[in-house]
Short mmCIF file of C-alpha atoms in Angstrom, two decimals:
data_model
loop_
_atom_site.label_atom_id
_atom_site.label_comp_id
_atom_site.label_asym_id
_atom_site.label_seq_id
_atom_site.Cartn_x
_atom_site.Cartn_y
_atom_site.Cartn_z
CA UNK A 1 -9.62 -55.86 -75.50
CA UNK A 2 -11.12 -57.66 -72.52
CA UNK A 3 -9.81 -58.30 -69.26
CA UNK A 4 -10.26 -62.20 -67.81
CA UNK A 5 -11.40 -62.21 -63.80
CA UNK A 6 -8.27 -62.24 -61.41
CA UNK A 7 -7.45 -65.33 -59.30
CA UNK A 8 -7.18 -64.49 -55.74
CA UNK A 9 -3.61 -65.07 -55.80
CA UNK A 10 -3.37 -62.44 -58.69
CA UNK A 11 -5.16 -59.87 -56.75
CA UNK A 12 -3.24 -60.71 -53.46
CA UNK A 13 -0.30 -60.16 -55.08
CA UNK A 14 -1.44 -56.45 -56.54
CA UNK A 15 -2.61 -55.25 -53.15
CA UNK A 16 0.75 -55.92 -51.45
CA UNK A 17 2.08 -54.76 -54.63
CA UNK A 18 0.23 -51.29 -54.13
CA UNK A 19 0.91 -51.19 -50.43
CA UNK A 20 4.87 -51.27 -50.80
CA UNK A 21 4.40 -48.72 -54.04
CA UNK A 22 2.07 -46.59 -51.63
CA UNK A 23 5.48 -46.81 -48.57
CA UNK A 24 7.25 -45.74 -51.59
CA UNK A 25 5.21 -42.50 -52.45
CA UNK A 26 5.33 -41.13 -48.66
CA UNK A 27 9.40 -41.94 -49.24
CA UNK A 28 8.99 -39.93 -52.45
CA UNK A 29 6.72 -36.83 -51.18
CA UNK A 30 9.44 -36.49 -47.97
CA UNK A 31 12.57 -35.80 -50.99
CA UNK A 32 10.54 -34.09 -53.21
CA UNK A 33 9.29 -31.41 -50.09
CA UNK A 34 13.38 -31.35 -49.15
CA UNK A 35 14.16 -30.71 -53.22
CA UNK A 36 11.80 -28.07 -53.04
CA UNK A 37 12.76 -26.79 -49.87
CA UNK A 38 16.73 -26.42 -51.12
CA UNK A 39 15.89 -25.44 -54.19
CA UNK A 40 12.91 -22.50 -53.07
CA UNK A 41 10.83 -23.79 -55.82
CA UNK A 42 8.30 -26.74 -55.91
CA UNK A 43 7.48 -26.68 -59.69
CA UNK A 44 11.54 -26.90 -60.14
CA UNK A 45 11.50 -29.57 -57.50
CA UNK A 46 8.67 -31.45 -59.94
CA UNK A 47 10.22 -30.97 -63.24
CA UNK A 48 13.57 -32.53 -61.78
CA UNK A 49 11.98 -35.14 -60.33
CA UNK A 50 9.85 -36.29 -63.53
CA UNK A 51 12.56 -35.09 -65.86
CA UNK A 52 15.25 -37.53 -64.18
CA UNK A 53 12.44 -40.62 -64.39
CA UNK A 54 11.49 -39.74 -68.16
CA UNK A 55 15.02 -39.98 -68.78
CA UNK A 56 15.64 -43.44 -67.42
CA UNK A 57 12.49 -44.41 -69.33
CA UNK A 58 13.46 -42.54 -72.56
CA UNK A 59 17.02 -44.84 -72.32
CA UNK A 60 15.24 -47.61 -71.31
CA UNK A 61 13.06 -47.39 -74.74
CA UNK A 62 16.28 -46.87 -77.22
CA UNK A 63 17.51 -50.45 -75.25
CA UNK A 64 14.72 -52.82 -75.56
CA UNK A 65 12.68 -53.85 -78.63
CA UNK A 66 9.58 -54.33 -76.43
CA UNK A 67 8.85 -50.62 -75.05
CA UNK A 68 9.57 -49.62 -78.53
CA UNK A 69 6.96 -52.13 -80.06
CA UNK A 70 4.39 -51.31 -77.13
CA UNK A 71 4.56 -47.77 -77.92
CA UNK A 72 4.18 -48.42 -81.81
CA UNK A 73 0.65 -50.70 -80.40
CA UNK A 74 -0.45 -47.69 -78.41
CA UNK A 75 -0.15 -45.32 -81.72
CA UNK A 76 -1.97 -47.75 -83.20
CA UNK A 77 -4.84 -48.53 -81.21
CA UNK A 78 -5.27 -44.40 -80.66
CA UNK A 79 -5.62 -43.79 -84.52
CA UNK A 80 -8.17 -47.03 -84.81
CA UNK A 81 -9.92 -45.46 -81.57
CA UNK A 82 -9.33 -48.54 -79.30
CA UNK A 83 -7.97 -46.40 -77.35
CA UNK A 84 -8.60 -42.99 -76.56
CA UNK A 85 -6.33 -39.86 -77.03
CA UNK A 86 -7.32 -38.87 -73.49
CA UNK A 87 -6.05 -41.94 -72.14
CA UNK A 88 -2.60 -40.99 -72.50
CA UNK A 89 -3.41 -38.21 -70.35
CA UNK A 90 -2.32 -39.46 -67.26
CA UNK A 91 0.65 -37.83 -66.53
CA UNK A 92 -0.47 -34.48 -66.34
CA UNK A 93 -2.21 -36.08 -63.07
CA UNK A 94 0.93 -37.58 -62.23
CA UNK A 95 2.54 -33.70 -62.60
CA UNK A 96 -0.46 -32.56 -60.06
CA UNK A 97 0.65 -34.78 -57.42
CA UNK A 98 4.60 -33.81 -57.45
CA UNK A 99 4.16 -30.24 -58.04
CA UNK A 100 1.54 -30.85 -54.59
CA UNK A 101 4.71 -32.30 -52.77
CA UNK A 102 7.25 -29.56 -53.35
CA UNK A 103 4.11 -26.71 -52.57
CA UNK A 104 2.96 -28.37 -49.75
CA UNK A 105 5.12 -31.30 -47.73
CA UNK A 106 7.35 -28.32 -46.38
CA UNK A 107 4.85 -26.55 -44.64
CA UNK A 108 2.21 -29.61 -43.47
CA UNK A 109 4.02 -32.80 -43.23
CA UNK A 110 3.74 -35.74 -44.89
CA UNK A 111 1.46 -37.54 -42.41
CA UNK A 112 -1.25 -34.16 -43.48
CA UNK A 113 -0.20 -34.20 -46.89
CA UNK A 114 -0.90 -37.92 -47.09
CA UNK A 115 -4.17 -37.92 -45.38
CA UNK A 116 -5.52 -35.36 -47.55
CA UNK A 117 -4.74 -37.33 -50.75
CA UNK A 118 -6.72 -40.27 -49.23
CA UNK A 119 -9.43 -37.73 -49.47
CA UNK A 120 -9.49 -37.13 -53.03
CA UNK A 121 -8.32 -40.71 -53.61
CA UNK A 122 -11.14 -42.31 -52.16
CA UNK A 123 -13.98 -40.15 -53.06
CA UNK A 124 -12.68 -40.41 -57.04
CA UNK A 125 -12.14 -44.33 -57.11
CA UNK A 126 -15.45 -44.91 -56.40
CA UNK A 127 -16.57 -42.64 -59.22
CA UNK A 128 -13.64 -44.55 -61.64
CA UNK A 129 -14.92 -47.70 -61.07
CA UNK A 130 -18.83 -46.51 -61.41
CA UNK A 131 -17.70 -45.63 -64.94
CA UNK A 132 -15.68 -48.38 -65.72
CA UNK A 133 -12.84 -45.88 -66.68
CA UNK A 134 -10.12 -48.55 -65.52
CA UNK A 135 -9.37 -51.96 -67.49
CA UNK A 136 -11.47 -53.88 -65.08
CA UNK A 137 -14.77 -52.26 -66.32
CA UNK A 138 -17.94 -51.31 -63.94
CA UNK A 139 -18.25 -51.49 -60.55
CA UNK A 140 -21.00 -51.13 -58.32
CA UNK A 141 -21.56 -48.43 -55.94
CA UNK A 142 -22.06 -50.21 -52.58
CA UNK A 143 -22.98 -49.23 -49.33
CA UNK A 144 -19.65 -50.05 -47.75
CA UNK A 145 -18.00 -48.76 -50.64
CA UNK A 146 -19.73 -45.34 -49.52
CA UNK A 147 -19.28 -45.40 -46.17
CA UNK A 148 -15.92 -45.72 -46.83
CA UNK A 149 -15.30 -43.13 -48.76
CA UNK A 150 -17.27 -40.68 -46.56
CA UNK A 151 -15.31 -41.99 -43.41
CA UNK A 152 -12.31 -40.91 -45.23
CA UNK A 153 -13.26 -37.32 -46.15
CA UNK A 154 -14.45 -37.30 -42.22
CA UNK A 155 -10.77 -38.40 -41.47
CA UNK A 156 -9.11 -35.37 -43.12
CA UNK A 157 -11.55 -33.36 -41.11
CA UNK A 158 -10.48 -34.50 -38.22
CA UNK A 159 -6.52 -34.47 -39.04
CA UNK A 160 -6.72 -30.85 -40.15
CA UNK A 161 -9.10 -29.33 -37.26
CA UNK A 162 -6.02 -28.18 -35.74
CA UNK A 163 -5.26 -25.59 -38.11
CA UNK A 164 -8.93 -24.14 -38.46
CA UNK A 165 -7.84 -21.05 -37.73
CA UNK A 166 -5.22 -20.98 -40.26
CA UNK A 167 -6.41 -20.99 -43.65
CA UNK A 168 -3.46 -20.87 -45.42
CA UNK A 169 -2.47 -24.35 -44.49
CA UNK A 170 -5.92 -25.59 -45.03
CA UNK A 171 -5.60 -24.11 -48.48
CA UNK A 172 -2.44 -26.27 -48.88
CA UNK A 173 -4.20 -29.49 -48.09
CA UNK A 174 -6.67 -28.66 -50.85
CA UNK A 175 -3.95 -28.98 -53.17
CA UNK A 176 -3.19 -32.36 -52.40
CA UNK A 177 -6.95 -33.78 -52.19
CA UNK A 178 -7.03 -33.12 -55.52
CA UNK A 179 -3.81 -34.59 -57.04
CA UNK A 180 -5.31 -37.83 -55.10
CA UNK A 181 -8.61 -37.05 -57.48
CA UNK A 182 -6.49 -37.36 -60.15
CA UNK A 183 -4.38 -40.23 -58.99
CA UNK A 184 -7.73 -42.57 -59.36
CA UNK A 185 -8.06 -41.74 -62.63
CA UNK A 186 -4.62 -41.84 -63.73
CA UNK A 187 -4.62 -45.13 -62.21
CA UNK A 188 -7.58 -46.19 -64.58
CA UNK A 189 -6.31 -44.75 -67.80
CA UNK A 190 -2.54 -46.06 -67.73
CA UNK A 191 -3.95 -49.33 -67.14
CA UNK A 192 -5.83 -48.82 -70.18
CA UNK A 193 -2.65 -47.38 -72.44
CA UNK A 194 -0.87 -50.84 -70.57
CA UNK A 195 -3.91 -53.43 -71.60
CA UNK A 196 -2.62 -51.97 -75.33
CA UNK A 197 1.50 -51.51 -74.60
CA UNK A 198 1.29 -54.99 -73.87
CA UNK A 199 3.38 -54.16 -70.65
CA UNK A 200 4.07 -51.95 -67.83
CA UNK A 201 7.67 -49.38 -69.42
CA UNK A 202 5.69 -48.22 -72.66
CA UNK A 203 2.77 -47.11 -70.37
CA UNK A 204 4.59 -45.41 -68.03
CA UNK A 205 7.06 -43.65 -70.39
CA UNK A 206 3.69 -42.33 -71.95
CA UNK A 207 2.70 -41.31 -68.70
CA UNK A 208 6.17 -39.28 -67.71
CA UNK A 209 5.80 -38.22 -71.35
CA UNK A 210 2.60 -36.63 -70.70
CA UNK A 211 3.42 -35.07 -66.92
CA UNK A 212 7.02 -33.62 -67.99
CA UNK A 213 5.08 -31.82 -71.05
CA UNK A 214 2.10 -30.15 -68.43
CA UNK A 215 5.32 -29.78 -66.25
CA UNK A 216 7.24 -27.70 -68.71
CA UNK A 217 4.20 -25.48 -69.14
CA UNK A 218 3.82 -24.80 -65.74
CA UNK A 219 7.45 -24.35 -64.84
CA UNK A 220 7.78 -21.75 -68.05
CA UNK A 221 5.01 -19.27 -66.48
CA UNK A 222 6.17 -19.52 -63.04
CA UNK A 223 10.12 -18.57 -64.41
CA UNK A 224 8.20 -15.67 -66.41
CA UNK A 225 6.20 -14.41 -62.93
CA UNK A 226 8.96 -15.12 -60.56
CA UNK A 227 11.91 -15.69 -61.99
CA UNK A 228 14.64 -18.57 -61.94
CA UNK A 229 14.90 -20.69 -58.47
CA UNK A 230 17.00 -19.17 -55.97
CA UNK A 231 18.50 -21.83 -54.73
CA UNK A 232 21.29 -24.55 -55.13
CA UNK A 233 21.09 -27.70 -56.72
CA UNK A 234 21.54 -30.04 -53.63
CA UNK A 235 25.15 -32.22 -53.76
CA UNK A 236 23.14 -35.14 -51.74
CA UNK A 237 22.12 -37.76 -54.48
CA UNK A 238 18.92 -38.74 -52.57
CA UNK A 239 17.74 -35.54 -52.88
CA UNK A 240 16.80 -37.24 -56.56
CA UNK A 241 15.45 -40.51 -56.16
CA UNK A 242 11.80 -39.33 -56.60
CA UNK A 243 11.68 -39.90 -60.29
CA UNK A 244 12.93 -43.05 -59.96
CA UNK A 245 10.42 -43.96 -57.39
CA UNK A 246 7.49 -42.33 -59.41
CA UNK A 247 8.73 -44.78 -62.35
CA UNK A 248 8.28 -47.84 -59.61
CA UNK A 249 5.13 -46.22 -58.95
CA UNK A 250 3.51 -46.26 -62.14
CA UNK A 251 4.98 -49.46 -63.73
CA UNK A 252 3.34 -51.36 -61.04
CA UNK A 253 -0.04 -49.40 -60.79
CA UNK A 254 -0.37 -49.96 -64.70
CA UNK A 255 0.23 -53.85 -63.92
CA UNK A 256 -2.29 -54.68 -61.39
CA UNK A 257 -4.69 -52.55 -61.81
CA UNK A 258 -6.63 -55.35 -63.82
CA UNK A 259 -6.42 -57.32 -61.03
CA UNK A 260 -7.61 -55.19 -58.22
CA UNK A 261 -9.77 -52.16 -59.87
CA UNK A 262 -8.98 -48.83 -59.16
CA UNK A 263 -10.57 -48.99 -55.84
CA UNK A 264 -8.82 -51.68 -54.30
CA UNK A 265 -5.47 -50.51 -55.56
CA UNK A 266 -6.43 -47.19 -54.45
CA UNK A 267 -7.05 -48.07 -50.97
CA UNK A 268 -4.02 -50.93 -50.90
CA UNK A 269 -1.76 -47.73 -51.85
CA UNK A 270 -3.15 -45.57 -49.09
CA UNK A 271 -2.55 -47.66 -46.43
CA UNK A 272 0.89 -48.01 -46.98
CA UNK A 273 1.42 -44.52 -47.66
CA UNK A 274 -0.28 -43.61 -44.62
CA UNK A 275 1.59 -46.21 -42.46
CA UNK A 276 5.19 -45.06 -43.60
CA UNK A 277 3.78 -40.94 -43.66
CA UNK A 278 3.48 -41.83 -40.21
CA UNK A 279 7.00 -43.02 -39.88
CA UNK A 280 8.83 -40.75 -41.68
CA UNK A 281 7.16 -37.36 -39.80
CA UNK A 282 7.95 -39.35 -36.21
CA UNK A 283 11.44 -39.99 -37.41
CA UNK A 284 12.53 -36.97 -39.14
CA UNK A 285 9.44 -34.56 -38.72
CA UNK A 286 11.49 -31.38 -40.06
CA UNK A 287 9.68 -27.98 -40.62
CA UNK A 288 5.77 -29.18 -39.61
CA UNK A 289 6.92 -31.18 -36.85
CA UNK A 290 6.22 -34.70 -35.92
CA UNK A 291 2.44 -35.66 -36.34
CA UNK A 292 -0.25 -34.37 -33.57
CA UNK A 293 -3.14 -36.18 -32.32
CA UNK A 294 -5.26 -35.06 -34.41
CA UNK A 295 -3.53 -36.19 -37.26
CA UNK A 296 -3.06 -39.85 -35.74
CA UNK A 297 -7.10 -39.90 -35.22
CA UNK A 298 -7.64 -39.03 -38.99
CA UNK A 299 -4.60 -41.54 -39.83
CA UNK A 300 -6.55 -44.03 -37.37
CA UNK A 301 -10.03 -43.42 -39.56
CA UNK A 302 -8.58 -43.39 -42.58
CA UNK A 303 -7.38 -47.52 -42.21
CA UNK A 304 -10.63 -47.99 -40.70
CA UNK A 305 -12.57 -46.62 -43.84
CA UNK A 306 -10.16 -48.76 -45.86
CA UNK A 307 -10.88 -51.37 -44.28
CA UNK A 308 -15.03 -50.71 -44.67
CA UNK A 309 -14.10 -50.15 -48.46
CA UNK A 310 -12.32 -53.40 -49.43
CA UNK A 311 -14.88 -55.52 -47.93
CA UNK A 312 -15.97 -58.34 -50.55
CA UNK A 313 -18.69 -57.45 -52.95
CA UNK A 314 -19.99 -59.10 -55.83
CA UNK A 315 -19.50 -57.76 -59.32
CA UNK A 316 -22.22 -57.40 -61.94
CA UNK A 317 -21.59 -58.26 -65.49
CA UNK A 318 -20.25 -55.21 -67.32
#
């Protein structure tokens, strides 16, 4: 199934798209690190988060005809091989990036935890669109494309030279550089399961479907080491809003993602989700404390590499 060329008013419309969805994931990592926090348990902090957006999408598929007849077109194209089985794989990258929230936003921050996806997201999209994993096929490595990417490894550098000399925390921004590895090419396959769903819901209920089940796994061992969470389900309701915000998140990224590549929706994400990191860790900077200079220098580079990145290109043929 091909995909016709954008107009520029479709792919304006899926970068702003992706920056208010990329807003919306710093909103999400701050209440999934305070779910975790009450709760003394990121994986429990993931699986309620995903379980509570699977839920609305499981209820939104028993409701409307369509998600139930794009699902029945996925099945199908998987068992012609249109589509392949690891395509609806997504989700378990989706997983990696909550479970990284509830581990790590506690302890570093949002603005940290934020910058270090960039990292992974970044460096990955590049490769995504090399392959022509997404919907939009190949695209060419370039050398602003490049220079972009390394700028924004160089930024994380720079926003976590503070805490050289402890390796703990530096070991906590790994985690998160490489759920944003996996966020490029979750990006690229759900667009894929969507070109076949026919719209965004069935795509992203086969994404939740996919991240609740790696969830489960995960959460299962961790009760077996550890035990059960210690603490209290939280009375405040916005304490559960994540799910609901990863459903946003995906629905959208599944939509334009044929209009922008992986690359560009990538980097339209990450400067949003820098920007509002930013905000949130000035305005209520909790445990890690409101973000240092250093941090502001490698959220500084970071738009500048974006920036460097999105610059036109052409596009060979595929």
């Amino acid at each position: 199934m091909g995909t016709a060329a954008a107009t520029p008013a479709q792919r304006a419309t899926g970068l702003a798209a992706a920056l208010g969805c990329g807003a919306l994931v710093a909103v999400q990592s701050r209440v999934n690190g305070d779910l975790a926090a009450r709760l003394h348990d990121g994986i429990a902090a993931a699986v309620i988060s995903f379980g509570i957006g699977l839920i609305v999408l499981a209820v939104a598929a028993a409701v409307l005809p369509s998600v139930r007849s794009g699902l029945a077109s996925v099945r199908d194209a998987v068992s012609t091989g249109r589509l392949r089985w690891w395509h609806l794989l997504g989700g378990a990258c989706g997983a990696l990036l909550v479970l990284s929230q509830g581990v790590t936003v506690p302890v570093i921050g949002v603005a940290v935890f934020s910058v270090a996806i960039v990292a992974g997201q970044s460096v990955s999209s590049l490769a995504v669109d090399r392959l022509g994993i997404g919907p939009t096929g190949h695209h060419p490595l370039t050398p602003a494309r490049v220079i972009g990417a390394v700028l924004t490894v160089g930024a994380v550098l720079v926003a976590v030279s503070n805490q050289v000399g402890r390796p703990g925390l530096l070991a906590l921004a790994a985690l998160p550089a490489l759920a944003g590895i996996g966020t490029s090419w979750q990006q690229a396959v759900n667009g894929r399961v969507r070109q076949w769903a026919g719209s965004a819901l069935p795509a992203t209920l086969v994404n939740f479907a996919a991240g609740m089940a790696a969830l489960l796994i995960t959460f299962s061992v961790d009760v077996a080491v550890r035990g059960w969470p210690t603490g209290a389900l939280p009375h405040q309701p916005w304490l559960y809003v994540g799910g609901l915000i990863g459903v946003l998140f995906i629905a959208v990224s599944a939509s334009v993602v044929r209009w922008t590549g992986v690359l560009l929706l990538g980097l339209a994400t990450i400067a949003g989700q820098l920007l509002m990191a930013t905000l949130i860790d000035f305005l209520a900077p909790g445990s890690a404390g409101g973000p240092g200079a250093n941090t502001l220098l490698g959220i500084a580079l970071t738009l500048v590499a974006v920036g460097i990145a999105a610059l036109p290109t052409r596009r060979r043929p595929s």
